[in-house]
mmCIF file of C-alpha atoms and ligand atoms in Angstrom:
data_model
loop_
_atom_site.group_PDB
_atom_site.id
_atom_site.type_symbol
_atom_site.label_atom_id
_atom_site.label_comp_id
_atom_site.label_asym_id
_atom_site.label_seq_id
_atom_site.Cartn_x
_atom_site.Cartn_y
_atom_site.Cartn_z
ATOM 1 C CA MET A 1029 0.000 0.000 0.000
ATOM 2 C CA PHE A 1030 2.686 2.445 1.036
ATOM 3 C CA CYS A 1031 4.759 1.362 -1.896
ATOM 4 C CA LYS A 1032 1.930 2.046 -4.322
ATOM 5 C CA LEU A 1033 1.340 5.530 -2.887
ATOM 6 C CA PHE A 1034 4.999 6.262 -3.152
ATOM 7 C CA SER A 1035 5.193 5.245 -6.799
ATOM 8 C CA TYR A 1036 2.168 7.395 -7.661
ATOM 9 C CA SER A 1037 3.654 10.494 -6.105
ATOM 10 C CA HIS A 1038 6.963 9.618 -7.701
ATOM 11 C CA LEU A 1039 5.304 9.449 -11.104
ATOM 12 C CA LEU A 1040 3.605 12.770 -10.469
ATOM 13 C CA LEU A 1041 6.897 14.408 -9.571
ATOM 14 C CA VAL A 1042 8.589 13.010 -12.677
ATOM 15 C CA SER A 1043 5.794 14.236 -14.921
ATOM 16 C CA ILE A 1044 5.834 17.744 -13.367
ATOM 17 C CA PHE A 1045 9.571 17.813 -13.865
ATOM 18 C CA THR A 1046 9.423 16.793 -17.540
ATOM 19 C CA THR A 1047 6.619 19.267 -18.312
ATOM 20 C CA SER A 1048 8.620 22.140 -16.914
ATOM 21 C CA ILE A 1049 11.653 21.092 -18.942
ATOM 22 C CA LEU A 1050 9.564 20.833 -22.105
ATOM 23 C CA ALA A 1051 8.104 24.278 -21.437
ATOM 24 C CA GLU A 1052 11.582 25.707 -21.210
ATOM 25 C CA TRP A 1053 12.640 24.017 -24.423
ATOM 26 C CA ASN A 1054 9.657 25.301 -26.306
ATOM 27 C CA THR A 1055 11.397 27.385 -28.970
ATOM 28 C CA ARG A 1056 8.167 29.148 -29.840
ATOM 29 C CA ASP A 1057 8.534 31.144 -26.640
ATOM 30 C CA TYR A 1058 11.576 32.935 -27.969
ATOM 31 C CA VAL A 1059 11.373 36.529 -26.817
ATOM 32 C CA ARG A 1060 13.257 39.079 -28.882
ATOM 33 C CA ARG A 1061 14.408 41.936 -26.694
ATOM 34 C CA GLU A 1062 14.938 44.365 -29.555
ATOM 35 C CA HIS A 1063 11.199 44.446 -30.298
ATOM 36 C CA SER A 1064 10.074 44.290 -26.668
ATOM 37 C CA LEU A 1065 9.444 46.942 -24.051
ATOM 38 C CA THR A 1066 9.431 45.742 -20.461
ATOM 39 C CA LYS A 1067 10.107 47.161 -17.020
ATOM 40 C CA PRO A 1068 12.463 48.650 -16.037
ATOM 41 C CA TYR A 1069 12.200 50.751 -19.195
ATOM 42 C CA GLN A 1070 15.044 53.169 -18.774
ATOM 43 C CA GLY A 1071 18.423 52.673 -20.344
ATOM 44 C CA THR A 1072 21.156 55.178 -19.627
ATOM 45 C CA GLY A 1073 19.850 58.690 -19.064
ATOM 46 C CA VAL A 1074 16.347 59.304 -20.351
ATOM 47 C CA THR A 1075 16.444 57.010 -23.371
ATOM 48 C CA VAL A 1076 14.586 53.719 -23.641
ATOM 49 C CA PRO A 1077 16.566 51.103 -25.565
ATOM 50 C CA TYR A 1078 15.076 50.263 -29.006
ATOM 51 C CA TRP A 1079 12.188 52.763 -28.733
ATOM 52 C CA ASP A 1080 11.647 56.339 -29.933
ATOM 53 C CA PHE A 1081 9.094 58.647 -28.351
ATOM 54 C CA THR A 1082 7.052 61.242 -30.251
ATOM 55 C CA GLY A 1083 4.415 63.812 -29.327
ATOM 56 C CA SER A 1084 2.937 63.612 -25.841
ATOM 57 C CA ALA A 1085 4.447 60.180 -25.057
ATOM 58 C CA ILE A 1086 6.343 60.014 -21.757
ATOM 59 C CA VAL A 1087 7.932 57.232 -19.744
ATOM 60 C CA THR A 1088 7.604 56.735 -15.983
ATOM 61 C CA SER A 1089 8.890 53.803 -13.967
ATOM 62 C CA ASN A 1090 5.520 52.011 -14.196
ATOM 63 C CA TYR A 1091 4.105 52.808 -17.620
ATOM 64 C CA VAL A 1092 4.638 54.520 -20.937
ATOM 65 C CA ARG A 1093 1.894 57.107 -21.331
ATOM 66 C CA LEU A 1094 1.066 57.844 -24.971
ATOM 67 C CA THR A 1095 -1.497 60.508 -24.096
ATOM 68 C CA PRO A 1096 -2.630 61.985 -20.798
ATOM 69 C CA ASP A 1097 -6.339 62.437 -20.004
ATOM 70 C CA MET A 1098 -6.342 65.834 -21.735
ATOM 71 C CA GLN A 1099 -7.845 67.153 -24.968
ATOM 72 C CA SER A 1100 -6.057 67.204 -28.335
ATOM 73 C CA LYS A 1101 -3.004 65.076 -27.539
ATOM 74 C CA ASN A 1102 -1.025 62.789 -29.847
ATOM 75 C CA GLY A 1103 1.667 60.421 -28.732
ATOM 76 C CA ALA A 1104 3.526 57.414 -30.044
ATOM 77 C CA ILE A 1105 6.392 55.041 -29.431
ATOM 78 C CA TRP A 1106 8.275 53.449 -32.311
ATOM 79 C CA ASN A 1107 10.571 50.452 -32.344
ATOM 80 C CA THR A 1108 13.937 51.387 -33.854
ATOM 81 C CA LYS A 1109 14.709 47.933 -35.293
ATOM 82 C CA PRO A 1110 12.835 46.539 -38.301
ATOM 83 C CA CYS A 1111 11.233 43.116 -37.818
ATOM 84 C CA GLU A 1112 12.933 40.434 -39.907
ATOM 85 C CA THR A 1113 10.874 37.580 -38.493
ATOM 86 C CA ARG A 1114 8.281 35.872 -40.682
ATOM 87 C CA ASN A 1115 6.049 34.380 -37.980
ATOM 88 C CA TRP A 1116 5.620 36.344 -34.801
ATOM 89 C CA GLU A 1117 3.455 37.176 -31.845
ATOM 90 C CA LEU A 1118 3.235 40.577 -30.214
ATOM 91 C CA GLN A 1119 1.704 40.738 -26.737
ATOM 92 C CA VAL A 1120 0.787 44.170 -25.466
ATOM 93 C CA GLN A 1121 -0.210 45.006 -21.914
ATOM 94 C CA PHE A 1122 -2.036 48.307 -21.964
ATOM 95 C CA LYS A 1123 -4.302 50.466 -19.841
ATOM 96 C CA VAL A 1124 -6.903 52.918 -21.099
ATOM 97 C CA HIS A 1125 -8.388 54.939 -18.274
ATOM 98 C CA GLY A 1126 -9.754 58.371 -17.474
ATOM 99 C CA ARG A 1127 -12.248 60.490 -15.598
ATOM 100 C CA GLY A 1128 -14.891 60.317 -18.345
ATOM 101 C CA LYS A 1129 -17.830 58.061 -17.479
ATOM 102 C CA ASP A 1130 -19.757 58.192 -20.728
ATOM 103 C CA LEU A 1131 -17.594 60.357 -22.940
ATOM 104 C CA PHE A 1132 -13.996 59.390 -23.633
ATOM 105 C CA GLY A 1133 -11.677 58.825 -26.573
ATOM 106 C CA ASP A 1134 -10.276 58.521 -29.056
ATOM 107 C CA GLY A 1135 -8.254 55.335 -28.937
ATOM 108 C CA LEU A 1136 -5.037 53.432 -29.338
ATOM 109 C CA VAL A 1137 -3.378 51.650 -32.266
ATOM 110 C CA ILE A 1138 -0.710 48.967 -32.462
ATOM 111 C CA TRP A 1139 1.181 49.323 -35.743
ATOM 112 C CA TYR A 1140 3.348 47.165 -37.976
ATOM 113 C CA VAL A 1141 4.185 49.639 -40.726
ATOM 114 C CA ARG A 1142 6.835 50.858 -43.140
ATOM 115 C CA ASP A 1143 7.039 54.474 -41.934
ATOM 116 C CA ARG A 1144 7.820 55.241 -38.320
ATOM 117 C CA ASN A 1145 7.876 58.424 -36.252
ATOM 118 C CA GLN A 1146 5.303 60.176 -38.441
ATOM 119 C CA GLN A 1147 2.541 62.037 -36.667
ATOM 120 C CA GLY A 1148 -0.835 62.067 -38.355
ATOM 121 C CA PRO A 1149 -4.618 61.854 -38.058
ATOM 122 C CA VAL A 1150 -5.042 58.098 -37.481
ATOM 123 C CA PHE A 1151 -4.924 57.975 -33.669
ATOM 124 C CA GLY A 1152 -1.773 60.047 -33.707
ATOM 125 C CA SER A 1153 -0.072 58.426 -36.672
ATOM 126 C CA LYS A 1154 0.067 58.724 -40.432
ATOM 127 C CA ASP A 1155 -2.900 58.048 -42.740
ATOM 128 C CA TYR A 1156 -2.403 56.176 -46.054
ATOM 129 C CA PHE A 1157 0.046 53.962 -44.179
ATOM 130 C CA SER A 1158 1.710 50.834 -45.509
ATOM 131 C CA GLY A 1159 1.246 47.824 -43.274
ATOM 132 C CA LEU A 1160 -1.003 46.692 -40.454
ATOM 133 C CA ALA A 1161 -2.981 48.623 -37.856
ATOM 134 C CA VAL A 1162 -4.750 46.972 -34.941
ATOM 135 C CA LEU A 1163 -7.116 49.664 -33.726
ATOM 136 C CA LEU A 1164 -8.611 49.964 -30.264
ATOM 137 C CA ASP A 1165 -11.264 52.578 -30.981
ATOM 138 C CA THR A 1166 -12.969 53.715 -27.775
ATOM 139 C CA TYR A 1167 -15.236 56.384 -29.239
ATOM 140 C CA SER A 1168 -18.014 55.827 -31.765
ATOM 141 C CA ASN A 1169 -17.873 58.725 -34.239
ATOM 142 C CA HIS A 1170 -20.862 57.553 -36.189
ATOM 143 C CA ASN A 1171 -24.111 56.256 -34.820
ATOM 144 C CA GLY A 1172 -25.925 53.996 -37.213
ATOM 145 C CA ALA A 1173 -23.169 53.218 -39.715
ATOM 146 C CA HIS A 1174 -22.370 50.016 -37.899
ATOM 147 C CA THR A 1175 -24.111 47.789 -35.429
ATOM 148 C CA HIS A 1176 -21.261 47.204 -33.002
ATOM 149 C CA GLN A 1177 -20.645 48.871 -29.657
ATOM 150 C CA HIS A 1178 -17.490 50.708 -28.648
ATOM 151 C CA PRO A 1179 -14.745 50.152 -27.573
ATOM 152 C CA TYR A 1180 -14.179 48.223 -30.776
ATOM 153 C CA ILE A 1181 -11.043 46.300 -31.749
ATOM 154 C CA SER A 1182 -10.358 45.917 -35.468
ATOM 155 C CA ALA A 1183 -7.580 45.427 -37.991
ATOM 156 C CA MET A 1184 -6.768 47.262 -41.198
ATOM 157 C CA VAL A 1185 -4.159 46.307 -43.799
ATOM 158 C CA ASN A 1186 -3.097 49.077 -46.148
ATOM 159 C CA ASN A 1187 -0.741 49.354 -49.142
ATOM 160 C CA GLY A 1188 -0.658 53.133 -48.835
ATOM 161 C CA SER A 1189 -3.735 53.773 -50.970
ATOM 162 C CA LEU A 1190 -6.506 53.559 -48.372
ATOM 163 C CA HIS A 1191 -7.741 56.369 -46.136
ATOM 164 C CA TYR A 1192 -8.789 55.602 -42.570
ATOM 165 C CA ASP A 1193 -12.201 57.222 -42.258
ATOM 166 C CA HIS A 1194 -12.833 58.340 -38.669
ATOM 167 C CA ASP A 1195 -16.385 59.420 -39.504
ATOM 168 C CA ARG A 1196 -17.207 55.770 -40.204
ATOM 169 C CA ASP A 1197 -14.897 54.455 -37.458
ATOM 170 C CA GLY A 1198 -12.929 52.756 -40.227
ATOM 171 C CA THR A 1199 -15.731 50.276 -40.840
ATOM 172 C CA HIS A 1200 -15.389 50.160 -44.628
ATOM 173 C CA THR A 1201 -11.661 49.326 -44.525
ATOM 174 C CA GLN A 1202 -11.579 46.901 -41.598
ATOM 175 C CA LEU A 1203 -10.646 43.247 -42.089
ATOM 176 C CA ALA A 1204 -12.543 42.104 -39.028
ATOM 177 C CA GLY A 1205 -13.284 43.229 -35.506
ATOM 178 C CA CYS A 1206 -14.845 42.554 -32.147
ATOM 179 C CA GLU A 1207 -16.231 44.509 -29.223
ATOM 180 C CA GLY A 1208 -14.181 44.608 -26.039
ATOM 181 C CA LYS A 1209 -14.747 46.400 -22.758
ATOM 182 C CA LEU A 1210 -11.217 47.580 -22.096
ATOM 183 C CA ARG A 1211 -11.539 50.924 -20.255
ATOM 184 C CA ASN A 1212 -11.102 51.711 -16.573
ATOM 185 C CA MET A 1213 -10.417 48.100 -15.598
ATOM 186 C CA ALA A 1214 -9.070 47.345 -12.135
ATOM 187 C CA HIS A 1215 -7.150 44.350 -13.526
ATOM 188 C CA ASP A 1216 -4.529 44.156 -16.280
ATOM 189 C CA THR A 1217 -5.657 44.240 -19.918
ATOM 190 C CA HIS A 1218 -3.747 42.502 -22.721
ATOM 191 C CA LEU A 1219 -3.845 42.208 -26.488
ATOM 192 C CA SER A 1220 -2.162 39.515 -28.580
ATOM 193 C CA ILE A 1221 -1.434 39.825 -32.296
ATOM 194 C CA VAL A 1222 -0.236 36.627 -33.949
ATOM 195 C CA TYR A 1223 1.000 36.710 -37.541
ATOM 196 C CA ARG A 1224 1.795 33.198 -38.642
ATOM 197 C CA ASP A 1225 1.374 31.386 -41.950
ATOM 198 C CA ASP A 1226 -0.086 34.583 -43.489
ATOM 199 C CA THR A 1227 -2.877 34.419 -40.943
ATOM 200 C CA LEU A 1228 -3.603 37.244 -38.559
ATOM 201 C CA THR A 1229 -5.153 36.342 -35.211
ATOM 202 C CA VAL A 1230 -6.017 38.995 -32.664
ATOM 203 C CA SER A 1231 -6.950 37.912 -29.146
ATOM 204 C CA THR A 1232 -7.647 39.750 -25.924
ATOM 205 C CA ASP A 1233 -7.407 39.180 -22.209
ATOM 206 C CA LEU A 1234 -9.650 41.925 -20.854
ATOM 207 C CA GLU A 1235 -11.542 40.164 -18.083
ATOM 208 C CA GLY A 1236 -8.637 39.456 -15.775
ATOM 209 C CA LYS A 1237 -8.992 35.713 -16.378
ATOM 210 C CA ASN A 1238 -5.398 35.253 -17.476
ATOM 211 C CA ALA A 1239 -6.579 33.553 -20.678
ATOM 212 C CA TRP A 1240 -6.720 34.615 -24.324
ATOM 213 C CA LYS A 1241 -10.070 35.047 -26.017
ATOM 214 C CA GLU A 1242 -10.017 35.166 -29.807
ATOM 215 C CA CYS A 1243 -11.310 38.418 -31.217
ATOM 216 C CA PHE A 1244 -10.880 37.534 -34.879
ATOM 217 C CA ARG A 1245 -8.775 35.514 -37.272
ATOM 218 C CA VAL A 1246 -8.178 36.429 -40.908
ATOM 219 C CA GLU A 1247 -6.368 34.263 -43.447
ATOM 220 C CA GLY A 1248 -4.583 35.460 -46.567
ATOM 221 C CA VAL A 1249 -2.921 38.489 -44.984
ATOM 222 C CA LEU A 1250 0.380 39.384 -46.643
ATOM 223 C CA LEU A 1251 2.846 41.527 -44.707
ATOM 224 C CA PRO A 1252 6.499 42.032 -45.604
ATOM 225 C CA THR A 1253 9.434 41.718 -43.259
ATOM 226 C CA GLY A 1254 11.399 44.863 -42.478
ATOM 227 C CA TYR A 1255 8.525 46.959 -41.139
ATOM 228 C CA TYR A 1256 8.402 48.613 -37.714
ATOM 229 C CA PHE A 1257 6.267 48.074 -34.639
ATOM 230 C CA GLY A 1258 4.764 51.053 -32.905
ATOM 231 C CA ALA A 1259 1.933 52.182 -30.674
ATOM 232 C CA SER A 1260 0.144 55.499 -30.939
ATOM 233 C CA ALA A 1261 -2.855 57.155 -29.336
ATOM 234 C CA SER A 1262 -4.779 60.375 -29.622
ATOM 235 C CA THR A 1263 -7.370 62.426 -27.816
ATOM 236 C CA GLY A 1264 -9.623 65.088 -29.326
ATOM 237 C CA ASP A 1265 -12.612 66.792 -27.733
ATOM 238 C CA LEU A 1266 -12.717 63.679 -25.575
ATOM 239 C CA SER A 1267 -9.770 62.212 -23.733
ATOM 240 C CA ASP A 1268 -8.282 59.289 -21.822
ATOM 241 C CA ASN A 1269 -4.917 58.168 -20.515
ATOM 242 C CA HIS A 1270 -3.543 55.680 -23.037
ATOM 243 C CA ASP A 1271 -0.797 53.672 -21.358
ATOM 244 C CA ILE A 1272 1.457 50.876 -22.579
ATOM 245 C CA ILE A 1273 2.749 48.759 -19.706
ATOM 246 C CA ALA A 1274 4.654 46.142 -21.682
ATOM 247 C CA ILE A 1275 5.266 44.868 -25.191
ATOM 248 C CA LYS A 1276 6.619 41.359 -25.685
ATOM 249 C CA PHE A 1277 7.703 40.097 -29.067
ATOM 250 C CA TYR A 1278 7.938 36.345 -29.653
ATOM 251 C CA GLU A 1279 9.639 34.843 -32.649
ATOM 252 C CA LEU A 1280 7.588 31.843 -33.803
ATOM 253 C CA ASP A 1281 9.073 28.844 -35.604
ATOM 254 C CA LEU A 1282 8.901 28.572 -39.377
ATOM 255 C CA LEU A 1283 6.336 26.104 -40.636
ATOM 256 C CA GLU A 1284 7.597 23.042 -42.517
ATOM 257 C CA THR A 1285 6.177 24.520 -45.709
ATOM 258 C CA GLN A 1286 8.087 27.779 -45.237
ATOM 259 C CA ASN A 1287 11.585 28.279 -46.532
ATOM 260 C CA LYS A 1288 13.882 30.417 -44.399
ATOM 261 C CA ASP A 1289 15.577 31.780 -47.531
ATOM 262 C CA ASP A 1290 12.326 33.240 -48.927
ATOM 263 C CA ASP A 1291 12.705 36.966 -49.462
ATOM 264 C CA ARG A 1292 9.636 38.546 -47.890
ATOM 265 C CA SER A 1293 10.939 42.109 -47.867
ATOM 266 C CA ASN A 1294 9.248 43.251 -51.107
ATOM 267 C CA ILE A 1295 5.727 42.022 -50.362
ATOM 268 C CA ILE A 1296 3.042 44.678 -50.786
ATOM 269 C CA PRO A 1297 0.684 44.545 -47.799
ATOM 270 C CA SER A 1298 -2.648 43.016 -48.777
ATOM 271 C CA ALA A 1299 -5.547 41.026 -47.426
ATOM 272 C CA ALA A 1300 -7.517 38.450 -49.375
ATOM 273 C CA SER A 1301 -10.798 39.449 -47.801
ATOM 274 C CA PHE A 1302 -12.368 42.516 -46.334
ATOM 275 C CA GLU A 1303 -15.383 42.531 -44.117
ATOM 276 C CA ALA A 1304 -18.649 43.766 -45.626
ATOM 277 C CA PRO A 1305 -19.784 46.507 -45.896
ATOM 278 C CA ARG A 1306 -16.882 47.474 -48.064
ATOM 279 C CA ASP A 1307 -18.446 50.326 -50.027
ATOM 280 C CA HIS A 1308 -18.336 53.865 -48.856
ATOM 281 C CA VAL A 1309 -21.943 55.014 -49.077
ATOM 282 C CA ASP A 1310 -22.397 58.697 -48.439
ATOM 283 C CA ASP A 1311 -25.022 59.678 -45.933
ATOM 284 C CA ALA A 1312 -27.954 61.824 -46.973
ATOM 285 C CA LYS A 1313 -26.873 64.393 -44.404
ATOM 286 C CA PRO A 1314 -23.582 64.929 -42.601
ATOM 287 C CA ALA A 1315 -22.946 62.418 -39.872
ATOM 288 C CA MET A 1316 -23.527 63.633 -36.340
ATOM 289 C CA SER A 1317 -21.182 62.779 -33.562
ATOM 290 C CA GLY A 1318 -22.445 61.269 -30.299
ATOM 291 C CA ILE A 1319 -22.420 64.592 -28.461
ATOM 292 C CA LYS A 1320 -24.167 66.410 -31.265
ATOM 293 C CA THR A 1321 -26.880 63.760 -31.411
ATOM 294 C CA PHE A 1322 -27.273 63.971 -27.641
ATOM 295 C CA LEU A 1323 -27.528 67.786 -27.673
ATOM 296 C CA TRP A 1324 -29.977 67.658 -30.557
ATOM 297 C CA MET A 1325 -32.178 65.171 -28.675
ATOM 298 C CA MET A 1326 -32.010 67.386 -25.570
ATOM 299 C CA PHE A 1327 -33.115 70.351 -27.658
ATOM 300 C CA VAL A 1328 -36.040 68.424 -29.148
ATOM 301 C CA ALA A 1329 -37.052 67.225 -25.656
ATOM 302 C CA ILE A 1330 -36.967 70.789 -24.257
ATOM 303 C CA VAL A 1331 -39.035 72.109 -27.164
ATOM 304 C CA LEU A 1332 -41.577 69.315 -26.608
ATOM 305 C CA ILE A 1333 -41.782 70.056 -22.872
ATOM 306 C CA VAL A 1334 -42.264 73.782 -23.542
ATOM 307 C CA LEU A 1335 -45.007 73.010 -26.061
ATOM 308 C CA VAL A 1336 -46.788 70.699 -23.609
ATOM 309 C CA VAL A 1337 -46.581 73.294 -20.808
ATOM 310 C CA LEU A 1338 -47.870 76.028 -23.136
ATOM 311 C CA GLY A 1339 -50.657 73.698 -24.242
ATOM 312 C CA ILE A 1340 -51.720 73.017 -20.663
ATOM 313 C CA MET A 1341 -51.653 76.738 -19.827
ATOM 314 C CA TRP A 1342 -53.714 77.538 -22.887
ATOM 315 C CA TYR A 1343 -56.203 74.772 -22.025
ATOM 316 C CA GLN A 1344 -56.551 75.976 -18.411
ATOM 317 C CA LYS A 1345 -57.082 79.566 -19.562
ATOM 318 C CA ARG A 1346 -59.790 78.410 -21.955
ATOM 319 C CA GLN A 1347 -61.480 76.402 -19.209
ATOM 320 C CA GLU A 1348 -61.397 79.493 -16.960
ATOM 321 C CA GLN A 1349 -62.841 81.682 -19.681
ATOM 322 C CA SER A 1350 -65.633 79.257 -20.437
ATOM 323 C CA ARG A 1351 -66.359 79.025 -16.699
ATOM 324 C CA LYS A 1352 -66.495 82.837 -16.512
ATOM 325 C CA ARG A 1353 -68.868 82.873 -19.463
ATOM 326 C CA LEU A 1354 -71.168 80.460 -17.590
ATOM 327 C CA TYR A 1355 -71.579 82.819 -14.614
HETATM 328 C C1 NAG B 1378 -3.593 48.757 -53.120
HETATM 329 O O1 NAG B 1378 -4.834 48.512 -52.512
HETATM 330 C C2 NAG B 1378 -5.950 48.921 -53.298
HETATM 331 C C3 NAG B 1378 -7.189 48.743 -52.465
HETATM 332 O O2 NAG B 1378 -7.220 47.525 -51.774
HETATM 333 C C4 NAG B 1378 -5.970 48.139 -54.612
HETATM 334 O O3 NAG B 1378 -7.049 48.557 -55.392
HETATM 335 C C5 NAG B 1378 -4.653 48.361 -55.352
HETATM 336 O O4 NAG B 1378 -4.611 47.565 -56.501
HETATM 337 C C6 NAG B 1378 -3.471 48.025 -54.449
HETATM 338 N N1 NAG B 1378 -2.223 48.405 -55.099
HETATM 339 C C7 NAG B 1378 -1.196 47.585 -55.195
HETATM 340 C C8 NAG B 1378 0.026 48.136 -55.870
HETATM 341 O O5 NAG B 1378 -1.212 46.445 -54.777
HETATM 342 CA CA1 CA B 1379 -13.844 56.208 -33.464
#
């Protein structure tokens, strides 16, 4: 009896031991420091190794803040080394938070693009970009153009010819997307972007469960090597703190079908499929933003209330007059 117990626990120990060894030998968990950003951030002086800062971006000992919770800010960080890896995973720990309860914005983007350090209108970075954008859009600019709620996570692949249309929240250029409550969370929030075998998979860990949940997966996405990773954020009339806590880059193994000598550097970014609706249909009247719609509805409500009150007053006066006539 004792002997049997002993051998069971022995077996258990051996299996725990081998699993931990296998985990360590798993080459797919190969972190590349030159594309990663982890604490402690600081190198010598005020520089952060492998990363450039633009606009409002600042580094503290606990986070990199792309924008503060203030209006009209733009900030970005850009990796200084191009990515020469064919299959990769980028894990981003971020935090979007602010004082706004119902009104906040505009959002945060994780980039894999040709041109770095260029400020512009797409959440702080350049429009007509070449490469991939994974957009975390917290503010809905257009009620009615799409059925999803915000915050909304989506991806866009661009060869430099497409315009990101804020008025439509980028809906007619997005590959795919999913809703994700990611603001003002007490726990950590994470995003994972896997590019492997020309397939893009975006997953989130937003509920503090320490597990990935697939947001979307798109096949037939072509991205060259030699582009740069970056993260940018912007605020407008509405604001939020957009913080990056950590970025971890994993080099993934080549598939058996992939040749390590393939030159992927001249690929033009493209995606085999876009999500419908693809066409840009102009609205009959200019789109109204959330605040405008709200103010307009307030105005209509006030006018209605005034009309009702006037109506009641008029009715009472008439009643009085007819009563007077009776006497
Ligand atoms: C760039 O993308 C647009 C829109 O998807 C496409 O019409 C065009 O042919 C592409 N250009 C190149 C050079 O691939
Ligand atoms: Ca938006």
